Coordinates of C-alpha atoms in Angstrom, one line a residue:
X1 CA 59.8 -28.6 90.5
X2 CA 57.4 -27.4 87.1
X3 CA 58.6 -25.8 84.5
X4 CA 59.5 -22.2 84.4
X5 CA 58.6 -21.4 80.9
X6 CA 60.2 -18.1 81.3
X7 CA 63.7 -20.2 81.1
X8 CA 64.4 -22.3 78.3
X9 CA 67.1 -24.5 77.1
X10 CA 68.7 -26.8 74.6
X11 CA 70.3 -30.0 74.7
X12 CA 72.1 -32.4 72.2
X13 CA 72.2 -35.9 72.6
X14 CA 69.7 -36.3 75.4
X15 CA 69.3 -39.9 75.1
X16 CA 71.5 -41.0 77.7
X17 CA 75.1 -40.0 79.5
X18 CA 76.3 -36.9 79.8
X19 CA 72.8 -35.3 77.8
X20 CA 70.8 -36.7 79.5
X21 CA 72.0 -35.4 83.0
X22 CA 72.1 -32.2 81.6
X23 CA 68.5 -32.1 80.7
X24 CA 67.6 -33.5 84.2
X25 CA 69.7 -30.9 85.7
X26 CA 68.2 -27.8 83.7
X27 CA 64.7 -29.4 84.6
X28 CA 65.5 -29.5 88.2
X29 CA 66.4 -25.8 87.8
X30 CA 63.1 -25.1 86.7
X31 CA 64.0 -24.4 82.8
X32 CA 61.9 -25.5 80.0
X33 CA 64.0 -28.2 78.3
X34 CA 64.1 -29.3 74.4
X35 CA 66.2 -32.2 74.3
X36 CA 67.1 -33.4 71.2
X37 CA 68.8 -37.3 69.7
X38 CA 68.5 -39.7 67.6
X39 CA 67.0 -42.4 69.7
X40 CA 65.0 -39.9 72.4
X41 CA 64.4 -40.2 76.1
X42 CA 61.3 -42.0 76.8
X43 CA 61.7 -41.5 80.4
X44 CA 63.0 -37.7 80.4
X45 CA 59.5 -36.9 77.5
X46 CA 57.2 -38.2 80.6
X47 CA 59.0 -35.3 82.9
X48 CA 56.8 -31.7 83.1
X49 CA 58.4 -29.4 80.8
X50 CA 60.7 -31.7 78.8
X51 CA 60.3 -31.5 74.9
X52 CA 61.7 -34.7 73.3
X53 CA 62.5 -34.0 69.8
X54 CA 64.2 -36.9 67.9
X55 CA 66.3 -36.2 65.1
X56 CA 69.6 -36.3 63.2
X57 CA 71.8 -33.5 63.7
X58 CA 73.7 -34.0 61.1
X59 CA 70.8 -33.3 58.7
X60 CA 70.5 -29.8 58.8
X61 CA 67.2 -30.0 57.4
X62 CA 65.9 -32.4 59.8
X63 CA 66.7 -29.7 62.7
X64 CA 65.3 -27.0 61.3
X65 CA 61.7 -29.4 61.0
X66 CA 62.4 -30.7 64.6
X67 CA 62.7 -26.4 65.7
X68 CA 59.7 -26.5 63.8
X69 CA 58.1 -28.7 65.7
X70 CA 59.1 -27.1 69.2
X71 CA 57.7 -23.2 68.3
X72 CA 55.6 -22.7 70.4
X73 CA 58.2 -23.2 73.1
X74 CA 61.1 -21.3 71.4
X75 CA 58.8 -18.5 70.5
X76 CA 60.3 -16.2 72.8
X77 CA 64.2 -17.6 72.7
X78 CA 66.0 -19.8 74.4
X79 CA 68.7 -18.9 77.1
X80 CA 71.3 -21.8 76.5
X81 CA 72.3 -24.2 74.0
X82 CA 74.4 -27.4 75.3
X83 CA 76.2 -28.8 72.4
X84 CA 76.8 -32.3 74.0
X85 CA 76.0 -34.9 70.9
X86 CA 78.6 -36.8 69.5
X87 CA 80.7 -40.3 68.9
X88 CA 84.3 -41.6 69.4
X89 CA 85.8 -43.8 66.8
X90 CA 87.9 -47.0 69.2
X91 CA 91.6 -46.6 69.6
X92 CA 93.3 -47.4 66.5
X93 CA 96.9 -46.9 65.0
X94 CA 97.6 -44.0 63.6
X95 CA 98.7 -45.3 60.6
X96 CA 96.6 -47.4 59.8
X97 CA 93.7 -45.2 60.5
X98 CA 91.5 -44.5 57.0
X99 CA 90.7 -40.8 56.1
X100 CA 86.6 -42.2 56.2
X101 CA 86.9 -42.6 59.6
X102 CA 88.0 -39.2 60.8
X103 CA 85.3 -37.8 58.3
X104 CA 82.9 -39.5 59.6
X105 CA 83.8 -38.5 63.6
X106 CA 83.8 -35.1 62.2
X107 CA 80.5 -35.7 60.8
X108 CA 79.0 -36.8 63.6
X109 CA 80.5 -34.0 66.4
X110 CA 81.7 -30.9 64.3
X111 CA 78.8 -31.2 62.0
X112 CA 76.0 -31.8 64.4
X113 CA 77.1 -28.8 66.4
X114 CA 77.3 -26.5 63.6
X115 CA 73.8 -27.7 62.8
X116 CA 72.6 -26.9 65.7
X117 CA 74.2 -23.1 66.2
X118 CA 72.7 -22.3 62.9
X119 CA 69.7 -23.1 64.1
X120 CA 69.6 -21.6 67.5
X121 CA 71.9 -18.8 67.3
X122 CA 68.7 -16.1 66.3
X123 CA 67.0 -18.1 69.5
X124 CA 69.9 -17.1 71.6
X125 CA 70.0 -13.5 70.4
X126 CA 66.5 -12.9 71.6
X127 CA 67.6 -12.9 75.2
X128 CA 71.4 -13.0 75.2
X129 CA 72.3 -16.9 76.4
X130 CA 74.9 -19.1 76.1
X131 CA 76.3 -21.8 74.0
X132 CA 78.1 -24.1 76.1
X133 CA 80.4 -27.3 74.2
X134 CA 80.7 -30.4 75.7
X135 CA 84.7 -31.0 74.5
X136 CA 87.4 -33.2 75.3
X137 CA 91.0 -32.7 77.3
X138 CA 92.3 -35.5 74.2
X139 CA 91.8 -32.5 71.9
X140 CA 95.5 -31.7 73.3
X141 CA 96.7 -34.2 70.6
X142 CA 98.8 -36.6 72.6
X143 CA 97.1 -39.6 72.5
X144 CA 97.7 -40.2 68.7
X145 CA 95.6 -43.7 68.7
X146 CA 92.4 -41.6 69.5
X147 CA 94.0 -39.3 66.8
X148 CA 90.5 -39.0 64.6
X149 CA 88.4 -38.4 67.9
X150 CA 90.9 -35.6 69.2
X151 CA 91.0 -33.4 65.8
X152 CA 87.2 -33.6 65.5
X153 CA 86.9 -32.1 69.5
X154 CA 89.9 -29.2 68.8
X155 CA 87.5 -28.3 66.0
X156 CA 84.6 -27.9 67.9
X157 CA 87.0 -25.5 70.3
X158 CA 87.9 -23.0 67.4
X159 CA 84.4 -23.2 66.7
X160 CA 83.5 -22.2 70.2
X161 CA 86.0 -19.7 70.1
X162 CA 84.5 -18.1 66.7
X163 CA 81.0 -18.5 68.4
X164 CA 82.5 -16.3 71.5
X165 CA 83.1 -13.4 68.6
X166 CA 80.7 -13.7 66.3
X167 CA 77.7 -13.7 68.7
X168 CA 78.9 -11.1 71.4
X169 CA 77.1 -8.3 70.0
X170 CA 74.0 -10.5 70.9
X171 CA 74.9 -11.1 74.0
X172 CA 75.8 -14.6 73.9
X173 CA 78.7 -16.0 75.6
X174 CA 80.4 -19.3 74.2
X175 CA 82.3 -21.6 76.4
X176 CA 83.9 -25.2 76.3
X177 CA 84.0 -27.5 79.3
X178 CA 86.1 -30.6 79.4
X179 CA 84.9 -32.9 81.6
X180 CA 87.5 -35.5 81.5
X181 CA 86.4 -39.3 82.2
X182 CA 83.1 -39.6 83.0
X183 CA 81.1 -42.8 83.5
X184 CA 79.1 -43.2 80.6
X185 CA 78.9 -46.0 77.8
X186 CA 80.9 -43.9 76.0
X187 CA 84.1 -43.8 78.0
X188 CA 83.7 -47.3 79.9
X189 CA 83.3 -50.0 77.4
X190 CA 80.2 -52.4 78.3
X191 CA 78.7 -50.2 80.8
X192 CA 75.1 -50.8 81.0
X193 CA 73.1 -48.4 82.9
X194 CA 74.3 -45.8 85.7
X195 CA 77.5 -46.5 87.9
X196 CA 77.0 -46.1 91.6
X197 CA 79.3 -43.8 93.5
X198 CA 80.6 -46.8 95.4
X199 CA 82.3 -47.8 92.2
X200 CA 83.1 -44.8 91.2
X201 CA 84.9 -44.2 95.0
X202 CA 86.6 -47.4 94.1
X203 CA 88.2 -46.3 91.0
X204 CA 89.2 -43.2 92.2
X205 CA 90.9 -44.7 95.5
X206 CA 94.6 -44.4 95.8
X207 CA 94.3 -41.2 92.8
X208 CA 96.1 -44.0 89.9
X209 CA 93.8 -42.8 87.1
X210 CA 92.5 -39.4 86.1
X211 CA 89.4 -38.1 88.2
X212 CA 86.0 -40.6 86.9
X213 CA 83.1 -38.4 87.6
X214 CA 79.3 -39.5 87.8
X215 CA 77.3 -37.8 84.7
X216 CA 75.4 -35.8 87.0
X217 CA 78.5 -34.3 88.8
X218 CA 79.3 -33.0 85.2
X219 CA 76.2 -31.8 84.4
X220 CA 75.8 -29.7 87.6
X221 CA 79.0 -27.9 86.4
X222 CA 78.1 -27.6 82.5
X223 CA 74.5 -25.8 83.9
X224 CA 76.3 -23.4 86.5
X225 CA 78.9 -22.4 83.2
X226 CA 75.9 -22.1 80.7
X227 CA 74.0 -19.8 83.2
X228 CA 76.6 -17.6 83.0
X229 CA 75.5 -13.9 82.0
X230 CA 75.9 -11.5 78.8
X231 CA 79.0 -9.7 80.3
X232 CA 80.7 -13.3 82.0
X233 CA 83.6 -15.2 80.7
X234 CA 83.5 -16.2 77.0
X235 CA 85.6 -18.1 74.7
X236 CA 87.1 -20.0 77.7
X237 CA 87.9 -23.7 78.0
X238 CA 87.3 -24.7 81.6
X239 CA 89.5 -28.0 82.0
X240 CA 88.5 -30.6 84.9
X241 CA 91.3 -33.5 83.5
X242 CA 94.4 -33.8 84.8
X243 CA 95.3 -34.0 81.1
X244 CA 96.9 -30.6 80.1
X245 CA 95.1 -28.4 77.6

């Protein structure tokens, strides 16, 4: 399907996982797509319609040159912004945990996103869009070894939430979906590549563990939530764990 340069969205931390589905998943929905990460897509930059811009988002300055870079294609707006980029620190005790670590998982999640709002937010307002957070059910707290990860995600929720308020007059709804485990290098430790649903069926089987998705399960739900319209649900946190909120 080309391009519909009518539509266009944005998506951190394209360069595999979660991002990357998104972006494939936009592009299958006909949107313009400006994918953005440190390492970039090589295979996503040879799809009609996909702009791979490779930076680190959290340099402020090098996103506003990236932007830059892309405005002939923002010209107009943009009508979502998937704020998916991000890193978890490993399990560690909590006491034991040095305060450099937690700054630098805030770094890396709350920063990048912030980076990116400021960037896109008078891109949004153009046509009224969305900003749609990729977050985390351990932002609940209760897994105090993953401590540092888990503060840095409930963050990025009040941020959402402040995004829900601060950008309504524009027409901009802010939302949060958390996904729960997903099968992506991040959450499954030496995972090389895509896991087939076989395995996933596998791991599921007998319902012993919380619900493992496939990244593009996850992404067809974070598009349908980020094409919701000006006068939809906003400030929400849509929860697909069995974790509680």
């Amino acid at each position: 399907m080309g391009a519909d340069t009518s539509r266009a969205a944005v998506v951190s931390g394209t360069s595999s996982g979660i991002g990357a589905a998104v972006a494939t998943e936009f592009l299958r929905r006909g949107y313009t797509v400006i994918g953005l990460s440190r390492r970039g897509n090589p295979g996503l930059a040879e799809e009609g319609g996909y702009v791979d811009l490779v930076a680190d988002l959290r340099d402020g300055d090098a996103v506003r040159t990236a932007f830059a870079s892309a405005a002939d294609v923002t010209a107009d707006g943009v009508d979502a912004v998937v704020l998916n980029a991000g890193a978890s620190p490993d399990p560690a005790d909590l006491v034991k945990v040095e305060w450099q670590v937690a700054a630098d998982t805030y770094e890396t999640n709350v920063r990048t996103a912030l980076n990116l709002i400021q960037v896109t937010a008078p891109l949004l307002a153009r046509r009224g869009g969305s900003l749609t957070f990729v977050g985390a059910s351990l932002a609940n707290g209760y897994a105090p070894e993953r401590w540092a990860y888990a503060a840095s995600k409930a963050a990025m929720t009040t941020l959402m939430r402040a995004c829900s308020v601060e950008f309504a007059d524009d027409g901009v709804v802010a939302n949060e979906v958390r996904p729960g485990p997903v099968a992506t290098a991040m959450t499954m430790a030496g995972l090389d590549g895509e896991v087939n649903d076989q395995i996933i069926r596998a791991i599921n089987a007998g319902f012993g563990t919380d619900w493992l998705k496939a990244p593009r399960t996850v992404a067809e739900w974070i598009v349908a939530i980020a094409e919701f319209p000006s006068n939809g649900p906003t400030g929400q946190v849509f929860n697909y764990s069995r974790k509680v909120l």
